[in-house]
mmCIF file of C-alpha atoms in Angstrom:
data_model
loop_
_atom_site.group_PDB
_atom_site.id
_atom_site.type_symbol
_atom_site.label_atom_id
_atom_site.label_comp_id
_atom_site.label_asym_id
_atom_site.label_seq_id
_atom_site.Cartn_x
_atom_site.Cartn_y
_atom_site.Cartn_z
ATOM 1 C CA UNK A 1 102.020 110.281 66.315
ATOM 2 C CA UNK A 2 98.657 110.023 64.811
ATOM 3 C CA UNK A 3 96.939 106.424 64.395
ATOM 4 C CA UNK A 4 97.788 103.877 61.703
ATOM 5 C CA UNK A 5 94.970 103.467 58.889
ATOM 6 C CA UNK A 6 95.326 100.978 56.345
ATOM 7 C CA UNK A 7 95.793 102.051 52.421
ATOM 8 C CA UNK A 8 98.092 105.082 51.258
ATOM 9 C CA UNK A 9 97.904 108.522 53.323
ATOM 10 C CA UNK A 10 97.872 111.866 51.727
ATOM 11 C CA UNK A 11 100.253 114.510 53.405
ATOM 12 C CA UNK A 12 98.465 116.887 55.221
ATOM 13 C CA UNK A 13 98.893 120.608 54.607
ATOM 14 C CA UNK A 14 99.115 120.770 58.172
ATOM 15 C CA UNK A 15 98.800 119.219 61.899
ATOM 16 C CA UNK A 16 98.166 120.423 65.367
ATOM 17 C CA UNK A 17 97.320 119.723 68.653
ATOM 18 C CA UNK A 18 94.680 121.196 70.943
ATOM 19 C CA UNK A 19 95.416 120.415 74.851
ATOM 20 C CA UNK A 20 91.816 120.346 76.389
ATOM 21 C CA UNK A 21 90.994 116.775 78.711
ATOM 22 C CA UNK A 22 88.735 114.588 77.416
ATOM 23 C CA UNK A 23 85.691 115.962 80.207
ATOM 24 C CA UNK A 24 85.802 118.830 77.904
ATOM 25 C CA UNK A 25 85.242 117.161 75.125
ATOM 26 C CA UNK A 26 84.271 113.754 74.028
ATOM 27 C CA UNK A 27 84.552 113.471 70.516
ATOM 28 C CA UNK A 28 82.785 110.293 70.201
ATOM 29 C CA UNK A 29 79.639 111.659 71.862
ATOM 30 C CA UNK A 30 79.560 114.551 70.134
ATOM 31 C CA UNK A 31 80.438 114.163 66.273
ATOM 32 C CA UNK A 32 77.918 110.945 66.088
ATOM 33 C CA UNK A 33 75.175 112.500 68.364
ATOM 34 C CA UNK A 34 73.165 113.651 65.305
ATOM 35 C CA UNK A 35 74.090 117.427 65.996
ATOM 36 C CA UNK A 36 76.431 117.308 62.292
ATOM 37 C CA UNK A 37 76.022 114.543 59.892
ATOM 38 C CA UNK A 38 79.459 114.877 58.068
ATOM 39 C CA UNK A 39 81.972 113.286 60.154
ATOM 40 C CA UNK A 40 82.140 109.228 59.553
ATOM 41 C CA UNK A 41 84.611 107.459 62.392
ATOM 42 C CA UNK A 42 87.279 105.551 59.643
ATOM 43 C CA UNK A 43 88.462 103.073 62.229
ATOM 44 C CA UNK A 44 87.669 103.775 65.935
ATOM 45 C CA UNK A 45 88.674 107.171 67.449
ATOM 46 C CA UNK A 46 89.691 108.368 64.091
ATOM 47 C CA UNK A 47 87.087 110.738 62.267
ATOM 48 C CA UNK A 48 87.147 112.571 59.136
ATOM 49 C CA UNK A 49 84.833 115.151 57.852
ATOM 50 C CA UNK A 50 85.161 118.618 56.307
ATOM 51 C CA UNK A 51 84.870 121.981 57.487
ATOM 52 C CA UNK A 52 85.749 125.387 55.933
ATOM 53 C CA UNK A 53 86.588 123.586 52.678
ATOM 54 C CA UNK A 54 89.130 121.709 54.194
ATOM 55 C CA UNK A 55 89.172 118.091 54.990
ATOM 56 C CA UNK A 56 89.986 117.822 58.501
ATOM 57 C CA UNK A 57 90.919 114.207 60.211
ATOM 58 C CA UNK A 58 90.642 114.358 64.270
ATOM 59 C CA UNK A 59 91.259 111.786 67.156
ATOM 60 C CA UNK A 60 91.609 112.195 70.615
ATOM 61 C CA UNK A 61 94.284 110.953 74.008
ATOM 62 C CA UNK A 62 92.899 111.720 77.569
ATOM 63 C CA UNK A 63 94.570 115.555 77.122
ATOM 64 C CA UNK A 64 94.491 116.797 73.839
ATOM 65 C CA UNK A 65 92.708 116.846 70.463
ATOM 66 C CA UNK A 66 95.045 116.415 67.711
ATOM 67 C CA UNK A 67 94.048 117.073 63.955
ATOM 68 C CA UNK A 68 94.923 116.944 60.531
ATOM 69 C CA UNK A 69 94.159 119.157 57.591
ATOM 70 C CA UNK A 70 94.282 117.940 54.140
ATOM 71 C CA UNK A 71 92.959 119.778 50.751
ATOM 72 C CA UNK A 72 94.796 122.263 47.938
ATOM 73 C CA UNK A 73 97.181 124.742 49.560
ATOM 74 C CA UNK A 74 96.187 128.548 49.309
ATOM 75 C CA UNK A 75 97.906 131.719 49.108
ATOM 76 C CA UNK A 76 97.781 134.350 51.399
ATOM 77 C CA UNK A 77 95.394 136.443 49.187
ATOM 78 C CA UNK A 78 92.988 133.756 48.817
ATOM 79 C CA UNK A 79 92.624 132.667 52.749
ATOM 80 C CA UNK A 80 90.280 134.402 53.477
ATOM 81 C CA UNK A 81 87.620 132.844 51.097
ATOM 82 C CA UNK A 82 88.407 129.762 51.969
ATOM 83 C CA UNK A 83 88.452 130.350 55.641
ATOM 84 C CA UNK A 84 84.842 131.998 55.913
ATOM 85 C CA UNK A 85 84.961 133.237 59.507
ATOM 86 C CA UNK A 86 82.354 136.053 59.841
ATOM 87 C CA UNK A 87 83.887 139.292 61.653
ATOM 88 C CA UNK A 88 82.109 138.546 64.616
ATOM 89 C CA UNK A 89 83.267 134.989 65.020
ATOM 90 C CA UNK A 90 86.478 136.434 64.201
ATOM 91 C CA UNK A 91 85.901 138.847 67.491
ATOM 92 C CA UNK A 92 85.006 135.891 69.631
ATOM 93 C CA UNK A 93 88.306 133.648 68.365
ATOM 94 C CA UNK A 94 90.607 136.751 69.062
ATOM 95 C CA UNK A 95 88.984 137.075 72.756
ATOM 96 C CA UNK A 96 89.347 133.185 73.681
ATOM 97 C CA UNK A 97 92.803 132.839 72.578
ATOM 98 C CA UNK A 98 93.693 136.015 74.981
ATOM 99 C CA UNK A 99 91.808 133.308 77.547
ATOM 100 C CA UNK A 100 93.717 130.868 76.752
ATOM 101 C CA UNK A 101 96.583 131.641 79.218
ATOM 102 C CA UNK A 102 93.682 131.522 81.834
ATOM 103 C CA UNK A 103 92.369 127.877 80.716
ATOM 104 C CA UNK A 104 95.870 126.309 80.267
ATOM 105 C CA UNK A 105 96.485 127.278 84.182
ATOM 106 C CA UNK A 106 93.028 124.976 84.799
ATOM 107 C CA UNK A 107 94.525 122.452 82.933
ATOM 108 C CA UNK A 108 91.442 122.513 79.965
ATOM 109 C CA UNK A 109 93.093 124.458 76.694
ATOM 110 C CA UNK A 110 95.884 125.131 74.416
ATOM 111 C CA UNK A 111 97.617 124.904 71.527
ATOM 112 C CA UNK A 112 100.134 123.450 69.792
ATOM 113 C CA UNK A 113 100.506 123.409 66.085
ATOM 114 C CA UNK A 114 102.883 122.350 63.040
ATOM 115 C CA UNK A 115 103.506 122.115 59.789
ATOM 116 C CA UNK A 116 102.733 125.724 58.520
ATOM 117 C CA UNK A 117 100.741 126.551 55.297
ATOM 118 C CA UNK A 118 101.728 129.033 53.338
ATOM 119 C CA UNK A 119 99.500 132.126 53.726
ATOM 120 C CA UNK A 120 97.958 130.820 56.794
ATOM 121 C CA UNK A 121 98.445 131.771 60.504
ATOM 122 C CA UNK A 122 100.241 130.117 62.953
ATOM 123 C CA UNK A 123 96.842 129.349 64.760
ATOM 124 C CA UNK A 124 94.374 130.007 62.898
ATOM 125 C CA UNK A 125 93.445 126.158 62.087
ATOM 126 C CA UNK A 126 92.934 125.482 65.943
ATOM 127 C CA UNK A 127 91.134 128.897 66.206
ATOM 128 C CA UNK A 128 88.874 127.705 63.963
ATOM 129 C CA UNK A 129 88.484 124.246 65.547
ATOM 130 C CA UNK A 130 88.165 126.030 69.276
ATOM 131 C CA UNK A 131 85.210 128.000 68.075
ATOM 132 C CA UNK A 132 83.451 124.978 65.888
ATOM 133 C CA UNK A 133 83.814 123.036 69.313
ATOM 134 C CA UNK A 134 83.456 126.152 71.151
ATOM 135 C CA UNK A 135 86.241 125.495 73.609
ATOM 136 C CA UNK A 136 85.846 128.116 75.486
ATOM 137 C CA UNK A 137 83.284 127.179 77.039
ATOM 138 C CA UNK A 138 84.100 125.175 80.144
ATOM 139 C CA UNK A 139 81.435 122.287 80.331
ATOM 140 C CA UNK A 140 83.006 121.284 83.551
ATOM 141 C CA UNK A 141 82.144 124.459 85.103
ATOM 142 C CA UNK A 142 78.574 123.978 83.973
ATOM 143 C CA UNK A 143 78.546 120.371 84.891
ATOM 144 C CA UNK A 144 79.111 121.367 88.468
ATOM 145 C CA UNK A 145 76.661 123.987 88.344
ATOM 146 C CA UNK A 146 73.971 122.128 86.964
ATOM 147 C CA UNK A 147 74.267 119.546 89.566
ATOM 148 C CA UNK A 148 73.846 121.899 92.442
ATOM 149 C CA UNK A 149 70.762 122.485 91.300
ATOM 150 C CA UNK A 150 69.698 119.173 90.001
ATOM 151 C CA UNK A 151 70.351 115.721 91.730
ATOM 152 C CA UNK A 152 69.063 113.620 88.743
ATOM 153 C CA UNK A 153 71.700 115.873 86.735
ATOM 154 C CA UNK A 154 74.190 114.774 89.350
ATOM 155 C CA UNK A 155 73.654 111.465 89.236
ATOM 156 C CA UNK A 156 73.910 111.036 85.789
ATOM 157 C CA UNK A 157 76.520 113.352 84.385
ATOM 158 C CA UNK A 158 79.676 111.569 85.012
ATOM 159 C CA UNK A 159 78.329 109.212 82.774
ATOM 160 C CA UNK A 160 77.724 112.094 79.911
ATOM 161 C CA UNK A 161 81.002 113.820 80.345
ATOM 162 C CA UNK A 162 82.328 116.124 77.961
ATOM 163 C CA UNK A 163 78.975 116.700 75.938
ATOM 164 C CA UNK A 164 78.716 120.253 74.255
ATOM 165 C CA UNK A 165 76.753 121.863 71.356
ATOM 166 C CA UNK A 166 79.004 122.371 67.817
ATOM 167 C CA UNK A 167 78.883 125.691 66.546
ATOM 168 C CA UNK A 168 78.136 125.156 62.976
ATOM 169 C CA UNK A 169 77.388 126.904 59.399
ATOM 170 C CA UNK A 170 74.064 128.240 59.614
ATOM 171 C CA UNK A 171 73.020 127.142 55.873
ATOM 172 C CA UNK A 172 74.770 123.607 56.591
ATOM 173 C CA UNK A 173 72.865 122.979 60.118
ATOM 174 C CA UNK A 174 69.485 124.359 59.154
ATOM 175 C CA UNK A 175 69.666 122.376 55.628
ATOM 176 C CA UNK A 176 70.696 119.547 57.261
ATOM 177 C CA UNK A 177 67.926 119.487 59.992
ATOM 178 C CA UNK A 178 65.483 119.891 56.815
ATOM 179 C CA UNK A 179 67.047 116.701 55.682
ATOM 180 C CA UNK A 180 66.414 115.221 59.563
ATOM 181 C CA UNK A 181 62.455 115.047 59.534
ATOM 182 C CA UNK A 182 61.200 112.091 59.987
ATOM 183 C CA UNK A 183 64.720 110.057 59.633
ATOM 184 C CA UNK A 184 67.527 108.172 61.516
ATOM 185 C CA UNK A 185 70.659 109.279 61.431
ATOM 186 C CA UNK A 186 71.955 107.254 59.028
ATOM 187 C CA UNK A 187 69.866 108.181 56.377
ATOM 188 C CA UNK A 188 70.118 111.817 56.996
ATOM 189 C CA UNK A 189 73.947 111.411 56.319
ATOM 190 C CA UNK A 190 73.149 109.731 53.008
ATOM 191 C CA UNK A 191 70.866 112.894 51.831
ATOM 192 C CA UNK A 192 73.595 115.383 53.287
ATOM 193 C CA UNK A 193 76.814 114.030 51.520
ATOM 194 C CA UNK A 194 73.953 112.948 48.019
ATOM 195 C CA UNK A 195 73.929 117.076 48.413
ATOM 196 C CA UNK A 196 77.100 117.740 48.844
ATOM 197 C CA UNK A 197 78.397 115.640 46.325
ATOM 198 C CA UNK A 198 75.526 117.097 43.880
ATOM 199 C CA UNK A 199 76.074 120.699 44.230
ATOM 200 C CA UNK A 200 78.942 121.440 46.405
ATOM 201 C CA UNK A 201 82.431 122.118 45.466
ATOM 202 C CA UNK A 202 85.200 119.410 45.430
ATOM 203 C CA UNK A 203 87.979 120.634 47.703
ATOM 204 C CA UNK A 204 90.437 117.657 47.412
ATOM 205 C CA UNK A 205 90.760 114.084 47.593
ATOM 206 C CA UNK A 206 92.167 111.553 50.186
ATOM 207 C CA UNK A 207 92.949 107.487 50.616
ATOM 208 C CA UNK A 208 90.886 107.527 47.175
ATOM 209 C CA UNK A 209 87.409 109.608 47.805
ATOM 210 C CA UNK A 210 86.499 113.173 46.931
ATOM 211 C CA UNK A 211 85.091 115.108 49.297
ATOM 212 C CA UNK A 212 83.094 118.146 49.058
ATOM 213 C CA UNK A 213 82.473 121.899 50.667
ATOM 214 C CA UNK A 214 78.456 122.071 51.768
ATOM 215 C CA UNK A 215 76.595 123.581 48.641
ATOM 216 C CA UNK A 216 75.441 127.601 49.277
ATOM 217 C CA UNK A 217 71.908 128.843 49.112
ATOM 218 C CA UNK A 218 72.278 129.872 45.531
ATOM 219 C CA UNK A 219 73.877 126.619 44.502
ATOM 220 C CA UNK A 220 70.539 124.798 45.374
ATOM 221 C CA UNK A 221 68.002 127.226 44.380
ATOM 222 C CA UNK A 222 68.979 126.552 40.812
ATOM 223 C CA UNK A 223 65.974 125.584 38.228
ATOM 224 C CA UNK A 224 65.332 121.621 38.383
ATOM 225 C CA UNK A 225 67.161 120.996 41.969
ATOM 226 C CA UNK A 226 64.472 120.148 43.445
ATOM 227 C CA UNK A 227 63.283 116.763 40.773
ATOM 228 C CA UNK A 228 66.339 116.319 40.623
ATOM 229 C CA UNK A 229 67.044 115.612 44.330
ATOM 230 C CA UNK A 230 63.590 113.798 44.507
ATOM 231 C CA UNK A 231 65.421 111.330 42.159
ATOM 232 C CA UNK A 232 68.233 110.745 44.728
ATOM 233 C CA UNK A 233 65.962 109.983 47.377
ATOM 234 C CA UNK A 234 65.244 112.729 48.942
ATOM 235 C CA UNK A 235 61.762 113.750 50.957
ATOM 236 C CA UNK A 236 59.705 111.630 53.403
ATOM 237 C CA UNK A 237 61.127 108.457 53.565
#
């Protein structure tokens, strides 16, 4: 059952649940590290943000990630537009879910999922959530390895479990990093969803605030964007 939060919910479009123990993955450490600047913690171990147009709500137990999807249902014939996975990630999701059967018998991934959309495959919500997180990567593995080879790695890294790098939008991370010169994190976050809210696309609505897709390159390179996001802050300091 997913946590309580107060004020009315929004039915999701759809739910899952990724099996993967929390040394894999520590969303806590990784989502407010300053690697992506879109996902705001509503009450503790509950965050929302939005990827691939969707708004996507995630917490986490000790064995599993579980998520929720919310935004405008799609057909069939329009999924792949609003699911903008390149061929090659594509590639890459299609080998680690024929790992999968591999990773489940270490006890780090699976799936589980619910609630189908319309026009949407069974799995292709948590494929897109194992590559974002990049899940198949085992950081255990490299935990162990790195502190053969380092005993001031050793001696810290229980303390820094489940730590990994976010595979992100290229436009989104490099734009955002822009945004990151010379500022906390805080601020940065201001600037990103200032943009978003500016010059993205509104893909739904949920416990009362709009939320919006990252703008594209040609949706900022528009004639007066740039006064006009001097006006809402933006630049050094």
């Amino acid at each position: 059952m997913p946590p309580k939060l107060e004020g009315n919910m929004s039915a999701p479009i759809y739910s899952g649940r990724i099996l993967c123990h929390i040394s894999e993955i520590r969303l806590e450490r990784i989502l407010a590290s300053g690697q992506s600047f879109r996902w705001k913690e509503e009450k503790p171990g509950i965050w929302t943000g939005v990827l691939f147009d969707r708004i996507w709500r995630l917490w986490q137990s000790e064995a599993a990630i579980s998520y929720q999807i919310f935004g405008n249902n799609k057909l069939k014939s329009e999924a792949n537009e609003i699911l903008p996975i390149t061929k090659a990630v594509k590639a890459e999701v299609i080998k680690t879910c024929e790992g999968d059967i591999v990773l489940q018998q270490k006890g780090q991934v699976t799936t589980q999922s619910s609630n189908k959309t319309e026009g949407i495959s069974d799995n292709m919500y948590a494929d897109l959530m194992k590559d974002y997180f990049q899940l198949n990567v085992s950081v255990a593995n490299l935990y162990k390895k790195w502190s053969e080879v380092d005993s001031n790695f050793q001696s810290i890294s229980s303390k820094f479990e489940g730590i990994r790098t976010l595979r992100q939008d290229p436009v989104e991370n490099l734009f955002s990093f822009i945004c990151s010169s010379n500022n906390h994190i805080s601020r940065i976050s201001t600037m990103i969803e200032k943009l978003c809210e500016n010059y993205g696309r509104e893909v739904g609505q949920l416990d009362g605030k709009t939320y919006f897709s990252f703008p594209t390159v040609s949706e900022m390179a528009d004639d007066g964007v740039e006064s006009e996001l001097r006006n809402l802050g933006f630049g050094y300091r």
